[in-house]
Structures are given as C-alpha cells and as structure tokens.
Coordinates of C-alpha atoms in Angstrom, one line a residue:
Chain C
M515 CA 83.6 -0.2 12.7
M516 CA 83.4 -0.2 16.4
L517 CA 84.5 3.3 17.3
E518 CA 85.1 6.2 15.0
V519 CA 86.5 9.6 16.0
K520 CA 86.0 12.3 13.4
N521 CA 87.7 15.7 13.3
L522 CA 87.8 16.1 17.1
H523 CA 88.7 19.5 18.5
V524 CA 89.0 19.9 22.3
Y525 CA 89.9 23.0 24.3
Y526 CA 91.0 23.5 27.9
G527 CA 90.1 27.1 28.3
S528 CA 92.2 28.8 25.6
I529 CA 94.5 25.8 25.1
H530 CA 93.8 23.9 21.9
A531 CA 94.4 20.3 23.2
L532 CA 93.1 18.3 20.3
K533 CA 93.4 19.8 16.8
G534 CA 91.0 17.8 14.7
I535 CA 92.1 14.2 15.1
N536 CA 90.6 11.3 13.1
F537 CA 91.0 7.6 14.0
H538 CA 89.0 4.4 14.3
V539 CA 88.9 1.1 16.1
D540 CA 87.5 -2.0 14.4
K541 CA 85.7 -4.8 16.1
G542 CA 88.1 -7.0 18.1
E543 CA 91.1 -4.8 17.6
V544 CA 93.7 -3.5 20.0
V545 CA 94.6 0.0 18.9
A546 CA 97.4 1.9 20.5
L547 CA 97.5 5.6 20.8
I548 CA 101.1 6.6 21.6
G549 CA 102.8 9.9 22.2
A550 CA 104.7 12.0 24.7
N551 CA 103.4 13.6 27.9
G552 CA 100.9 16.3 27.0
A553 CA 100.3 15.1 23.5
G554 CA 96.5 14.9 24.2
K555 CA 96.2 11.1 24.7
S556 CA 94.2 11.3 28.0
T557 CA 92.2 14.1 26.6
T558 CA 91.1 11.9 23.7
L559 CA 90.0 9.1 26.0
S560 CA 88.1 11.5 28.3
T561 CA 86.3 13.0 25.3
I562 CA 85.2 9.6 24.1
S563 CA 84.0 8.6 27.5
G564 CA 82.1 11.8 27.9
L565 CA 84.1 13.4 30.8
L566 CA 85.0 16.2 28.4
Q567 CA 83.0 17.7 25.6
P568 CA 84.6 18.6 22.3
A569 CA 84.2 22.0 20.6
E570 CA 83.9 20.3 17.3
G571 CA 83.8 16.8 15.8
N572 CA 82.1 13.5 16.5
V573 CA 82.5 10.3 18.4
I574 CA 80.6 7.4 16.8
F575 CA 80.2 4.1 18.6
Q576 CA 78.6 1.2 16.9
G577 CA 76.9 3.6 14.5
E578 CA 75.5 5.8 17.2
D579 CA 76.7 9.4 17.8
I580 CA 77.8 9.5 21.4
T581 CA 79.7 12.8 21.2
L582 CA 77.6 14.6 23.8
T583 CA 76.6 11.6 25.8
P584 CA 77.6 12.2 29.4
A585 CA 80.0 9.8 31.0
E586 CA 77.5 7.9 33.2
Q587 CA 75.5 7.0 30.0
T588 CA 78.5 6.1 27.9
V589 CA 79.1 3.2 30.3
Q590 CA 75.7 1.8 29.6
K591 CA 76.4 1.9 25.8
G592 CA 79.4 -0.4 26.4
V593 CA 82.4 1.9 26.4
V594 CA 84.4 2.0 29.7
Q595 CA 87.4 4.0 30.6
V596 CA 90.1 2.9 33.0
P597 CA 91.4 6.3 34.0
E598 CA 95.0 7.3 34.3
G599 CA 96.4 6.7 37.8
R600 CA 93.9 3.9 38.4
K601 CA 91.6 6.1 40.4
I602 CA 90.2 3.2 42.5
F603 CA 88.0 4.1 45.4
A604 CA 90.5 3.9 48.2
T605 CA 88.1 3.8 51.2
L606 CA 85.9 1.2 49.6
T607 CA 86.7 -2.5 49.8
V608 CA 87.8 -4.5 46.8
M609 CA 84.4 -6.0 46.6
E610 CA 82.7 -2.6 46.8
N611 CA 85.0 -1.3 44.1
L612 CA 83.9 -4.2 41.9
E613 CA 80.2 -3.6 42.7
M614 CA 80.7 0.1 41.8
G615 CA 82.0 -1.1 38.4
A616 CA 78.8 -3.1 38.0
Y617 CA 76.7 -0.1 39.0
T618 CA 74.7 -0.2 35.8
Q619 CA 74.4 -3.9 35.7
R620 CA 70.8 -5.0 36.5
D621 CA 71.2 -8.6 35.6
K622 CA 72.1 -10.6 38.7
N623 CA 73.4 -13.6 36.7
Q624 CA 75.5 -11.5 34.5
F625 CA 77.0 -9.9 37.6
K626 CA 77.9 -13.3 39.0
Q627 CA 79.5 -14.3 35.6
D628 CA 81.5 -11.1 35.4
L629 CA 82.6 -11.5 38.9
E630 CA 83.8 -15.0 38.2
Y631 CA 85.5 -13.9 35.1
V632 CA 87.5 -11.1 36.8
F633 CA 88.4 -13.4 39.6
T634 CA 89.9 -15.9 37.1
L635 CA 91.8 -13.0 35.5
F636 CA 92.9 -11.5 38.8
P637 CA 93.0 -14.3 41.4
R638 CA 94.6 -12.0 43.8
L639 CA 91.5 -9.9 44.1
K640 CA 89.4 -12.9 45.1
E641 CA 91.7 -13.5 48.1
R642 CA 91.5 -9.8 49.2
Q643 CA 87.8 -9.0 48.6
K644 CA 87.4 -7.4 52.0
Q645 CA 90.6 -5.3 51.9
L646 CA 90.3 -1.6 51.3
G647 CA 91.4 -0.5 47.8
G648 CA 93.7 2.1 49.2
T649 CA 95.9 -0.5 50.9
F650 CA 96.9 -2.0 47.5
S651 CA 100.2 -1.5 45.7
G652 CA 100.3 0.2 42.4
G653 CA 100.2 -3.0 40.3
E654 CA 97.3 -4.4 42.4
Q655 CA 95.4 -1.1 42.0
Q656 CA 95.9 -1.3 38.2
M657 CA 94.4 -4.8 38.3
L658 CA 91.5 -3.7 40.5
A659 CA 90.9 -0.7 38.2
M660 CA 90.7 -3.0 35.1
A661 CA 88.6 -5.6 36.9
R662 CA 86.2 -2.8 38.0
A663 CA 85.9 -1.7 34.4
L664 CA 85.2 -5.2 33.2
M665 CA 82.3 -5.6 35.7
S666 CA 80.1 -3.6 33.4
S667 CA 80.7 -6.2 30.6
P668 CA 82.0 -3.6 28.2
T669 CA 82.2 -4.0 24.4
M670 CA 85.1 -1.5 24.4
L671 CA 87.7 -0.8 26.9
L672 CA 89.7 2.5 27.0
L673 CA 92.9 2.0 28.9
D674 CA 94.8 5.0 30.0
E675 CA 98.5 4.4 30.8
P676 CA 98.1 1.0 32.4
S677 CA 101.9 0.6 32.7
M678 CA 102.4 3.9 34.6
G679 CA 104.8 3.5 37.6
L680 CA 104.9 -0.3 37.4
S681 CA 107.9 -2.6 37.4
P682 CA 108.7 -4.3 34.1
I683 CA 107.5 -7.7 35.3
L684 CA 104.1 -6.2 36.4
V685 CA 103.9 -4.3 33.1
E686 CA 104.3 -7.6 31.2
Q687 CA 101.6 -9.3 33.4
I688 CA 99.2 -6.4 32.8
F689 CA 99.7 -6.5 29.1
E690 CA 99.2 -10.3 29.0
I691 CA 95.9 -9.7 30.7
V692 CA 95.0 -7.0 28.3
Q693 CA 95.6 -9.5 25.5
S694 CA 93.4 -12.1 27.1
I695 CA 90.6 -9.6 27.6
N696 CA 90.9 -8.7 24.0
K697 CA 90.7 -12.4 23.0
K698 CA 87.4 -12.7 24.7
G699 CA 86.0 -10.2 22.2
T700 CA 86.5 -6.8 23.9
S701 CA 87.9 -4.1 21.6
I702 CA 90.6 -2.1 23.2
L703 CA 91.9 1.5 22.7
L704 CA 95.2 1.6 24.6
V705 CA 96.9 4.9 25.5
E706 CA 100.6 4.5 26.4
Q707 CA 103.8 6.3 26.8
N708 CA 105.5 2.9 26.9
A709 CA 105.4 2.6 23.1
Q710 CA 107.5 -0.5 22.9
M711 CA 105.1 -2.4 25.1
A712 CA 102.0 -1.0 23.5
L713 CA 103.1 -1.8 20.0
S714 CA 104.0 -5.3 21.0
I715 CA 100.3 -6.2 21.6
A716 CA 98.5 -3.7 19.3
D717 CA 97.1 -4.5 15.9
R718 CA 97.3 -0.9 14.7
A719 CA 98.7 2.3 16.2
Y720 CA 98.4 6.1 15.9
V721 CA 101.1 8.5 17.0
L722 CA 99.8 11.7 18.6
E723 CA 101.9 14.8 18.9
T724 CA 100.7 18.1 20.4
G725 CA 97.1 17.4 19.6
E726 CA 97.5 16.0 16.1
I727 CA 97.9 12.6 14.6
K728 CA 101.3 12.5 13.0
L729 CA 101.5 8.9 11.9
E730 CA 99.3 5.8 11.6
G731 CA 99.6 2.3 10.5
S732 CA 99.9 -1.3 11.6
A733 CA 101.8 -1.8 14.8
Q734 CA 104.7 -3.3 12.9
E735 CA 104.9 -0.4 10.5
V736 CA 104.9 2.1 13.4
L737 CA 107.4 0.1 15.3
H738 CA 109.9 0.2 12.4
N739 CA 109.3 3.8 11.5
P740 CA 112.5 5.8 11.9
T741 CA 110.9 8.8 13.5
V742 CA 109.1 6.7 16.0
I743 CA 112.3 4.8 16.8
E744 CA 114.0 8.1 17.3
A745 CA 111.4 9.8 19.4
Y746 CA 109.7 7.0 21.4
L747 CA 111.8 3.9 21.4
G748 CA 115.0 5.4 22.6
G749 CA 116.7 5.5 19.2
H750 CA 117.6 1.8 18.9
Chain Z
M145 CA 67.5 -3.9 41.4
N146 CA 69.5 -4.3 44.6
R147 CA 71.3 -7.6 44.3
F148 CA 71.3 -7.9 48.0
A149 CA 67.6 -7.4 48.4
G150 CA 66.3 -9.7 51.1
T151 CA 69.5 -9.9 53.1
V152 CA 69.9 -7.4 55.9
N153 CA 73.3 -6.5 57.0
L154 CA 72.9 -6.9 60.7
R155 CA 76.4 -5.7 61.5
E156 CA 75.7 -2.3 60.0
L157 CA 72.5 -2.0 62.0
L158 CA 74.2 -2.8 65.3
R159 CA 77.5 -1.0 64.8
P160 CA 76.0 2.6 65.1
V161 CA 74.0 1.6 68.1
G162 CA 77.2 0.3 69.8
Q163 CA 79.0 3.5 68.8
M164 CA 76.2 5.6 70.3
L165 CA 76.3 3.7 73.5
V166 CA 80.1 3.9 73.8
F167 CA 80.1 7.7 73.0
S168 CA 77.3 8.4 75.4
L169 CA 78.8 6.3 78.2
A170 CA 82.3 7.6 77.7
S171 CA 81.3 11.3 77.6
S172 CA 79.0 10.8 80.6
V173 CA 81.7 9.1 82.7
V174 CA 84.5 11.6 81.8
L175 CA 82.4 14.7 82.4
S176 CA 80.9 13.2 85.6
L177 CA 84.3 12.5 87.0
I178 CA 85.5 16.0 86.2
V179 CA 82.6 17.7 88.0
I180 CA 82.8 15.3 91.0
V181 CA 86.5 16.0 91.4
L182 CA 85.9 19.7 91.0
A183 CA 83.1 19.5 93.6
L184 CA 85.3 17.6 96.1
I185 CA 88.0 20.2 95.7
M186 CA 85.7 23.2 95.9
D187 CA 83.8 21.8 98.9
Q188 CA 86.8 22.8 101.0
T189 CA 86.8 26.3 99.7
V190 CA 84.5 29.3 100.1
V191 CA 82.4 28.1 97.2
G192 CA 81.3 25.0 99.1
E193 CA 80.8 27.0 102.3
T194 CA 78.6 29.5 100.6
L195 CA 76.4 26.8 99.1
L196 CA 76.2 25.0 102.4
A197 CA 75.2 28.2 104.2
R198 CA 72.6 29.1 101.6
S199 CA 71.0 25.8 100.7
K200 CA 72.2 23.5 103.5
V201 CA 73.8 21.1 101.1
S202 CA 77.4 20.3 100.2
L203 CA 78.6 20.9 96.7
L204 CA 79.3 17.2 96.3
T205 CA 75.7 16.2 97.1
Y206 CA 74.4 19.0 94.8
T207 CA 76.6 17.7 92.0
L208 CA 75.7 14.0 92.5
V209 CA 72.0 14.7 92.7
N210 CA 71.8 16.7 89.6
L211 CA 74.0 14.3 87.6
P212 CA 71.4 11.8 86.2
Q213 CA 69.3 14.7 84.9
V214 CA 72.2 16.5 83.4
I215 CA 73.3 13.4 81.5
L216 CA 69.9 12.7 80.1
D217 CA 69.4 16.3 79.1
G218 CA 72.8 16.4 77.5
L219 CA 72.1 13.2 75.5
T220 CA 68.8 14.6 74.3
I221 CA 70.3 17.8 73.0
G222 CA 73.4 16.0 71.8
F223 CA 71.4 13.6 69.6
V224 CA 69.5 16.6 68.1
Y225 CA 72.9 18.3 67.3
A226 CA 74.1 15.0 65.9
A227 CA 71.1 14.7 63.5
I228 CA 71.8 18.3 62.3
A229 CA 75.5 17.8 62.1
L230 CA 75.0 14.8 59.8
G231 CA 73.5 17.2 57.2
Y232 CA 76.6 19.4 57.2
T233 CA 79.0 16.5 57.1
M234 CA 77.2 14.6 54.3
V235 CA 77.2 17.7 52.0
Y236 CA 80.8 18.4 52.9
G237 CA 81.6 14.8 52.1
V238 CA 80.3 15.0 48.5
L239 CA 80.9 18.6 47.6
E240 CA 83.6 19.8 50.1
F241 CA 81.8 22.9 51.0
I242 CA 79.8 24.0 54.1
N243 CA 76.1 24.4 53.4
F244 CA 75.5 27.3 55.7
A245 CA 71.8 27.3 54.7
H246 CA 71.4 24.0 56.6
S247 CA 70.4 25.8 59.8
E248 CA 67.5 27.4 57.9
I249 CA 66.6 24.1 56.4
F250 CA 66.4 22.8 60.0
A251 CA 64.2 25.8 60.8
V252 CA 61.9 25.2 57.9
G253 CA 61.5 21.6 59.0
A254 CA 60.5 22.8 62.4
F255 CA 58.0 25.3 61.0
V256 CA 56.4 22.7 58.7
G257 CA 55.9 20.3 61.5
V258 CA 54.7 22.8 64.0
E259 CA 52.3 24.5 61.6
L260 CA 50.8 21.2 60.6
L261 CA 50.2 20.4 64.3
I262 CA 48.7 23.9 64.8
V263 CA 46.3 23.3 61.9
L264 CA 45.4 19.9 63.3
Q265 CA 44.7 21.5 66.7
I266 CA 42.5 24.2 65.1
Y267 CA 40.4 21.4 63.5
G268 CA 40.2 19.7 66.9
M269 CA 42.1 16.6 65.7
L270 CA 44.6 16.6 68.6
E271 CA 42.2 16.8 71.5
G272 CA 40.8 14.0 73.5
G273 CA 42.3 11.3 71.2
S274 CA 44.0 8.2 72.4
L275 CA 47.8 8.1 73.0
I276 CA 48.1 6.1 69.8
G277 CA 46.4 9.0 67.9
A278 CA 48.8 11.6 69.5
Y279 CA 51.9 9.6 68.6
T280 CA 50.5 9.1 65.0
W281 CA 50.1 12.8 64.6
L282 CA 53.5 13.5 66.0
I283 CA 55.1 11.0 63.6
I284 CA 53.2 12.6 60.7
A285 CA 54.4 16.0 61.8
I286 CA 58.0 14.7 61.9
L287 CA 57.6 13.1 58.5
A288 CA 56.1 16.4 57.1
G289 CA 59.0 18.3 58.5
M290 CA 61.4 15.8 56.9
I291 CA 59.7 16.0 53.5
G292 CA 59.5 19.8 53.5
A293 CA 63.1 20.3 54.6
G294 CA 64.4 17.6 52.2
L295 CA 62.7 19.0 49.2
L296 CA 63.8 22.5 50.2
A297 CA 67.4 21.3 50.5
I298 CA 67.2 19.7 47.0
S299 CA 65.9 22.9 45.5
V300 CA 68.5 25.1 47.2
E301 CA 71.3 22.8 45.7
R302 CA 69.7 23.0 42.3
V303 CA 69.2 26.8 42.3
A304 CA 72.1 28.2 44.3
Y305 CA 74.9 25.6 44.3
R306 CA 74.9 23.6 41.2
P307 CA 75.4 26.5 38.8
L308 CA 78.5 27.4 40.8
R309 CA 80.0 23.8 40.8
G310 CA 83.1 24.9 38.9
A311 CA 83.6 28.2 40.7
P312 CA 86.3 28.9 43.3
R313 CA 85.4 27.5 46.7
L314 CA 84.4 30.8 48.3
V315 CA 81.7 31.5 45.8
P316 CA 79.2 28.7 46.8
L317 CA 80.0 29.5 50.4
I318 CA 78.8 33.1 49.9
S319 CA 75.8 31.8 48.0
A320 CA 75.0 29.5 51.0
I321 CA 75.1 32.4 53.4
G322 CA 72.8 34.4 51.0
V323 CA 70.4 31.5 50.9
S324 CA 70.5 31.3 54.7
F325 CA 69.4 35.0 55.0
F326 CA 66.9 34.6 52.2
L327 CA 65.2 31.6 54.0
Q328 CA 65.1 33.4 57.3
D329 CA 63.3 36.3 55.8
A330 CA 61.1 34.0 53.7
I331 CA 59.9 32.3 56.9
R332 CA 59.3 35.7 58.5
L333 CA 57.3 36.9 55.4
I334 CA 55.2 33.8 55.1
E335 CA 54.5 33.7 58.9
S336 CA 53.6 37.3 59.1
L337 CA 51.3 37.1 56.0
T338 CA 49.5 34.0 57.2
T339 CA 49.6 34.1 61.0
G340 CA 50.6 37.6 61.8
Q341 CA 53.2 36.5 64.3
F342 CA 56.8 35.1 64.2
H343 CA 56.7 33.0 67.3
R344 CA 54.9 29.7 67.0
I345 CA 54.3 27.4 69.9
I346 CA 54.0 23.7 69.4
P347 CA 50.5 22.6 70.5
T348 CA 50.3 20.6 73.8
F349 CA 48.8 17.2 73.2
G350 CA 49.4 13.6 74.0
N351 CA 51.5 12.8 77.1
F352 CA 54.7 14.4 75.8
D353 CA 55.0 16.9 78.6
E354 CA 54.5 14.4 81.3
R355 CA 57.5 13.4 83.5
L356 CA 58.3 9.8 84.3
T357 CA 59.7 10.0 87.8
F358 CA 62.0 7.4 89.3
G359 CA 62.3 8.7 92.8
Q360 CA 63.0 11.7 94.9
I361 CA 66.1 12.9 96.6
P362 CA 65.9 15.4 99.4
I363 CA 68.8 17.8 99.7
G364 CA 68.9 20.4 102.3
D365 CA 65.5 22.1 102.4
S366 CA 64.4 21.1 99.0
V367 CA 63.5 17.9 97.3
I368 CA 64.7 17.0 93.8
A369 CA 62.7 14.7 91.7
L370 CA 64.6 12.3 89.5
G371 CA 62.9 11.8 86.2
I372 CA 62.8 12.3 82.5
Q373 CA 60.2 14.0 80.3
V374 CA 58.4 11.8 77.8
K375 CA 59.4 14.1 75.0
S376 CA 63.1 13.7 75.8
I377 CA 62.7 10.0 75.4
I378 CA 60.9 10.5 72.1
V379 CA 63.7 12.8 70.9
I380 CA 66.4 10.3 71.8
I381 CA 64.6 7.3 70.3
A382 CA 63.7 9.2 67.1
A383 CA 67.3 10.5 66.7
V384 CA 68.8 7.0 67.3
L385 CA 66.5 5.5 64.7
M386 CA 67.4 8.1 62.2
L387 CA 71.1 7.8 62.8
V388 CA 70.9 4.0 62.5
G389 CA 68.9 4.4 59.3
L390 CA 71.4 6.8 57.8
N391 CA 74.3 4.6 58.7
Y392 CA 72.6 1.7 57.1
L393 CA 71.8 3.7 53.9
V394 CA 75.4 4.9 53.5
N395 CA 77.3 1.7 54.5
A396 CA 75.1 -1.2 53.4
T397 CA 73.2 -0.2 50.3
K398 CA 74.0 0.3 46.7
V399 CA 73.0 3.9 46.8
G400 CA 75.2 4.4 49.9
R401 CA 78.2 2.9 48.0
A402 CA 77.5 5.4 45.2
I403 CA 77.4 8.2 47.7
R404 CA 80.8 7.2 49.1
A405 CA 82.2 6.8 45.6
V406 CA 81.0 10.3 44.6
A407 CA 82.4 11.7 47.8
Q408 CA 85.8 10.2 46.9
D409 CA 86.1 11.0 43.2
R410 CA 83.3 12.5 41.2
A411 CA 84.8 12.0 37.7
T412 CA 85.7 8.4 38.3
A413 CA 82.2 7.8 39.9
S414 CA 80.6 9.0 36.7
L415 CA 82.9 6.6 34.7
M416 CA 81.2 3.8 36.6
G417 CA 77.8 4.9 35.3
I418 CA 76.8 6.8 38.4
D419 CA 74.7 9.9 37.7
V420 CA 76.7 12.3 40.0
N421 CA 74.1 15.0 40.0
R422 CA 71.4 12.6 41.1
I423 CA 73.6 11.4 44.0
I424 CA 74.4 14.9 45.0
S425 CA 70.6 15.7 45.0
L426 CA 70.0 12.6 47.0
T427 CA 72.6 13.7 49.6
F428 CA 70.9 17.0 50.0
L429 CA 67.5 15.2 50.3
V430 CA 68.8 12.9 53.0
G431 CA 70.7 15.6 54.9
G432 CA 67.8 18.0 54.6
A433 CA 65.3 15.4 55.8
L434 CA 67.5 14.6 58.9
G435 CA 67.7 18.4 59.6
G436 CA 63.9 18.8 59.2
A437 CA 63.2 15.9 61.6
A438 CA 65.7 17.4 64.1
G439 CA 63.8 20.7 63.7
V440 CA 60.5 19.1 64.7
L441 CA 62.1 17.3 67.6
Y442 CA 63.7 20.5 68.7
A443 CA 60.3 22.3 68.6
L444 CA 58.9 19.4 70.7
K445 CA 61.6 19.7 73.3
F446 CA 61.8 23.5 73.5
T447 CA 58.2 24.3 72.5
R448 CA 58.8 27.8 71.0
I449 CA 60.2 28.5 67.5
D450 CA 60.8 31.6 65.5
P451 CA 62.4 32.3 62.1
F452 CA 65.9 32.5 63.7
V453 CA 65.5 29.3 65.6
G454 CA 68.0 27.6 63.3
F455 CA 70.9 29.9 63.9
F456 CA 72.3 28.5 67.2
P457 CA 71.5 24.8 66.8
G458 CA 72.9 25.2 63.3
L459 CA 76.1 26.8 64.5
K460 CA 76.5 24.2 67.3
A461 CA 75.8 21.3 64.9
F462 CA 78.4 22.7 62.5
T463 CA 80.8 22.9 65.4
A464 CA 79.9 19.3 66.3
A465 CA 80.7 18.2 62.7
V466 CA 84.0 20.0 62.8
L467 CA 84.8 18.7 66.2
G468 CA 84.2 15.1 65.1
G469 CA 85.9 15.5 61.8
I470 CA 83.9 17.0 59.0
G471 CA 83.0 14.6 56.2
N472 CA 82.9 11.7 58.7
L473 CA 79.5 10.4 59.8
T474 CA 80.6 8.7 63.0
G475 CA 82.5 11.9 63.8
A476 CA 79.3 14.0 63.5
L477 CA 77.6 11.6 65.9
L478 CA 80.5 11.8 68.4
G479 CA 80.8 15.6 68.0
G480 CA 77.1 16.1 68.6
I481 CA 77.0 14.0 71.8
I482 CA 80.2 15.7 73.2
L483 CA 78.9 19.2 72.4
G484 CA 75.4 18.5 73.9
M485 CA 76.9 17.0 77.1
L486 CA 79.4 19.8 77.5
E487 CA 76.7 22.4 77.1
T488 CA 74.4 20.8 79.6
F489 CA 77.1 20.1 82.2
S490 CA 78.5 23.6 82.1
G491 CA 74.9 25.1 82.0
T492 CA 74.1 23.3 85.2
Y493 CA 77.2 23.4 87.2
M494 CA 78.9 26.6 86.2
S495 CA 76.6 28.7 88.4
A496 CA 77.2 26.6 91.5
F497 CA 80.9 26.4 91.0
T498 CA 81.4 30.1 90.5
M499 CA 78.9 31.1 93.3
G500 CA 76.6 32.5 90.7
A501 CA 79.2 34.8 89.1
A502 CA 79.0 33.0 85.7
G503 CA 75.6 31.4 85.1
A504 CA 74.2 29.1 82.5
E505 CA 74.4 31.9 79.9
Y506 CA 78.2 31.2 79.7
K507 CA 77.8 27.6 78.8
D508 CA 78.8 28.0 75.2
I509 CA 82.2 29.2 76.2
F510 CA 83.1 25.7 77.2
A511 CA 81.8 24.1 74.1
F512 CA 83.7 26.4 71.8
A513 CA 86.9 26.5 73.9
I514 CA 87.0 22.7 73.5
L515 CA 86.5 23.1 69.8
I516 CA 89.4 25.4 69.6
L517 CA 91.6 23.1 71.7
V518 CA 90.7 20.1 69.5
L519 CA 91.4 21.9 66.3
I520 CA 94.8 23.1 67.6
F521 CA 95.9 19.6 68.3
R522 CA 93.9 17.7 65.7
P523 CA 93.1 20.1 62.9
H524 CA 91.1 17.4 61.1
G525 CA 88.8 16.7 64.0
L526 CA 88.5 13.8 66.4
M527 CA 87.7 11.2 63.7
G528 CA 88.5 13.0 60.5
E529 CA 90.9 11.7 58.0
N530 CA 94.2 13.4 57.6
V531 CA 93.8 15.6 54.6
A532 CA 97.3 15.0 53.5
Q533 CA 96.7 11.2 53.4
K534 CA 93.7 11.6 51.2
A535 CA 95.6 13.4 48.5

C-alpha cells in the first residue's frame, strides 16, 4: 500500500471537519476523492501533506507514519500537493517557479531530467520560461502548478481540484496529462468536484460528505451508484 | 548544492548599481533645480537683499556654491537610511508586519562596533598603524556590528514574534514596540554597568576624518572649500556594496528565490519543501546585519552614539521604506535616497531662504510633508505593488 489514512479527525477551531475517515491508495493507482463544497476534501489533502495536523488518526506513507511530519519534510518523502487554486508564485518567472518545485532536489542530473520531462508534458512552459507566473491564464497556471510539483520527482501526487474554473477542453487536456503522469508510475490522489471527469480516469473512488466517507468502490461502481448519480452527476 | 554555482549573474550585479546612479542623479537634479529657481526668485526680494547686505553674496551664488556639498552629504545619509530601510522592508515582505525594534537593532550594531573599536584603542591597537591596519579594524568593527545585530534580530524574532505568528496583526506590532523599549533600556543598563556612561564616542583613527578638497570658492568675505570627508566616501561605498550584495542574494540565488516565495505565499512555499521558519530567521539575520552595518557607519559619520541613537534614523528609514513602497527592495533604496537628499537640502537652504526664521532644525518637516503627499496620491508608495492587485 502506498498511502493509508486511518481514522483521521481534523478540527478547525470548534468545527469538526473530518470525522474519522479511512482510505488508501495503492501503488500506481489513481484514486478520486469526490464530494461537494465543504465536504472536507481539501482538508484531507492538507492533512496528508502536513499543512494541517489531525487531532486523531494516522497518515502512513510507504509504511512510514508521516502524520506529524511538517509540510516541508513531506515533500522530501515523495508526497507533493498541488494546492487548490494553483497557488503559483505570481511574481516569479516560470523557470523560477519550476526551480522552487525542485527546491529539495540536490541531484543536478535529476533536475535536468525532470525539467525535460515537464517540458515534454507542457511544451508551452518551455516557450515561456522567462514570463512571470502571474501573467498566465487559469489553464496555464494549472499546468505550471502541476509541472512545479513534478519537479521534485514525487512518488505520489495530491491534486486538489485541477479542473476548477477551466473550460471543458482544458479540463480534458489536464486530465489526459494526469493520466500520462500516472502511467509513468506516480500514484495519484485526485480531489474533484467534477465527479464525472474524475471518475472517468480513476481506478477507485471515495465519496466524502460532511467529513465522512459515505461510499467507496471502483470508479465504475461509484459512477453507476444511484445516490452518486443523483447528487453529483446531475441526475442522469 | 546551488545548481548555478560558478556562474555569476552579472545583470543582477549591475542592475542595482544602475538604479542607484539613476535615483541619485535624478533626485540631485530635481532638488538642485528647485533650489536654484527659488534662489533666482528670492534674489529679487528682501531675502536676497538681506543676504547680500550681510554676507556680500547673492542668494544664487550661495546656493550654487553649497550645492556639491549638499548633494554629497545627502547621498551619504540617504544610503544609510536605505540600508536601514531594507531591514524594515524585508521583514514586511515576508511577515507583513513592521518590526519596530529594527531601530534598536541598528543601535545595538552601532554599539557593538564602537565598543570594539574603543577596546582596540585601549589596547593601543589603533594608534600609529598603517592605513591598511586602520581600514582592517574598521571593516572588522562593521562586521562585528553586522554579526551582533543579525544575531539579535534572529533572537528577537524567535522570542517575541514567532509565538505570535497566528495572532491578530496588532499583537506582534505591540510586541515589537515592547522589544524596542526593552532593547533601549538594555543598552543603557549594560553601558552604565560596564562603562558608567551612555554616550560613546567612536575613536579617532586612520584618515577617516580627513577631507579631500577639490578646490576653493570665494564668496563675499569668506572662502568655501569644496571637498568630501573620507568617512563619507567610506559610508557611500560600504552602503553601495551592501545594497548590491543584498540585491544579488534576493534576486539571483536559490535562497533568494525561497525568500521571495515565502514572501508571496507561506503555505505554498512549505509545500515546495522550503522550511519557512528558517527562511524567516534568515530574513531577520540579513535585515539585522544590514541595520547593524548601517549603525557602525552612522557612528563613523556622526561620531557620537547613545542608547536612543536608533530612534530618529529608524523612524526616517521606516518613512523611506513606506515612501518607496514597503515590501519592495528597490523602493527602500529610492525612498532612502530621496529622504536623505530632502533632509540635507532643506537643512542647508531653509535658513537662508527664510532669513534665519526657520533653521535646519525644521528640516524634517519637508521630509514628512513629502511622505504625506506621496501617500495621499500613491497609498502603496512610489514603487509598491497595488495591494488590490496582489489579492
């Protein structure tokens, strides 16, 4: 098992945001975590990456307990979060953003390889290396954010709402790239409101509702579950 | 570690030098034109007549003759302000709060440097030596001031600001003011326990007090010598070196990129593997060290220091940082130069232009009036980013 989350409880002040959730991601899998706004999806990712600390429960990555590992050390263990809303460094150039992503990378050759890899995934970034990140459109920013995360050669990628605010064509492009990243061996935990899209590329899925996991199964099972269709897929 | 080790980014070395030249030239030219026009106008009035009767010199000649000296003095103090202002602006950049204790960190730097020189003098190390020896000791004193002030700044952040990181914005501000008072009294206590006096005078050594003269201009009954003190040259060169170094650190190194990333978004920076607390400590170290060096340079220029020596330079430098746009390094440089120039120009000419009614003691009115004007029309400072755009 790549990643295992056990009985995770997280509070924001007095708000009980996660009420003891359990799930896991196997090696090489794409796992989708779907649910409405405020269900606790981003909270889950931030707790795994170490930005938030749980009141109870454990996060286990490759057999190691990383529950209390701070964010800057989680990266070095191979888990990287692409935060909601891209959060690229607007006043840094594209190249500087990518170098930031490789902050923990000490190996010069690996850096060059990773750079080449993200430039083949996102050719547009190569053309615009010297441009400031803040001048990019939403789709380009999403690509930059993903490229930046890949620069640390992660074993596991946590994607938070990559489709947010993007046109359907761009969403499709982004998800194709997610699939190709996965094919290269990176496990992916994908948080999405766009359930249809997420389920189309996921191996398995969990449905999160007000801090609890309400449903789990293979992507196909979840896709054809009547409650999911009713609540997240527009009732078709 | 640094994947660009070995390559020096020449552009980032030259850019700040160019900026400094432009800012210095522009502010000199603008202010000179203003005083020359004022002098031309006032020569026709009772102001000019009075001066002519008393000193046998027209107001215009008086203005022109003093001009080179005023510009040099303005630049000297302007660069000191800029070096202090960078400390305020760097901390504001990463934490968005004003480190009001920075003026005392500057003072501690001055004391460390001056006390070291006094000890060296007591042991007879400063006397009779060669010029190279004197400059070596001065550099050591500046470095000691930098180290002392830098370490102090780190400790202040660790003890007084970090525990309040999540608190409302006013809380660390009050804490900073508390630290500021605490440090003032700590300097007083230590000085009175060890030396029995609050005022310390930097020892006279080397050729720092000598004047390089370029020529003499007779006006009326008196003769004015044109020249610059060696120590002013030292202050300018040292400040320029520091400003260039800082610019290089921030804009052309890996650590600098991390500082800029943390300044922009702390949470995301930590997702990149950046230890945010370490970068914040580093920011305080660098800002404190610049302030400490400025303290020693200030002591060199004005010779006497006391525990409250940081207050006015600190306030002016803070003003300079706001004037230039707080959080913006180039802005701090511009603000420092403008403020230093304004202060020296008004200090020199106000008395002559008002027939002695308002003397040099009113010089700060101009500096702060300009600040208020700038803030009315450009609330984010001359070079600051629009806050609305950032969000």
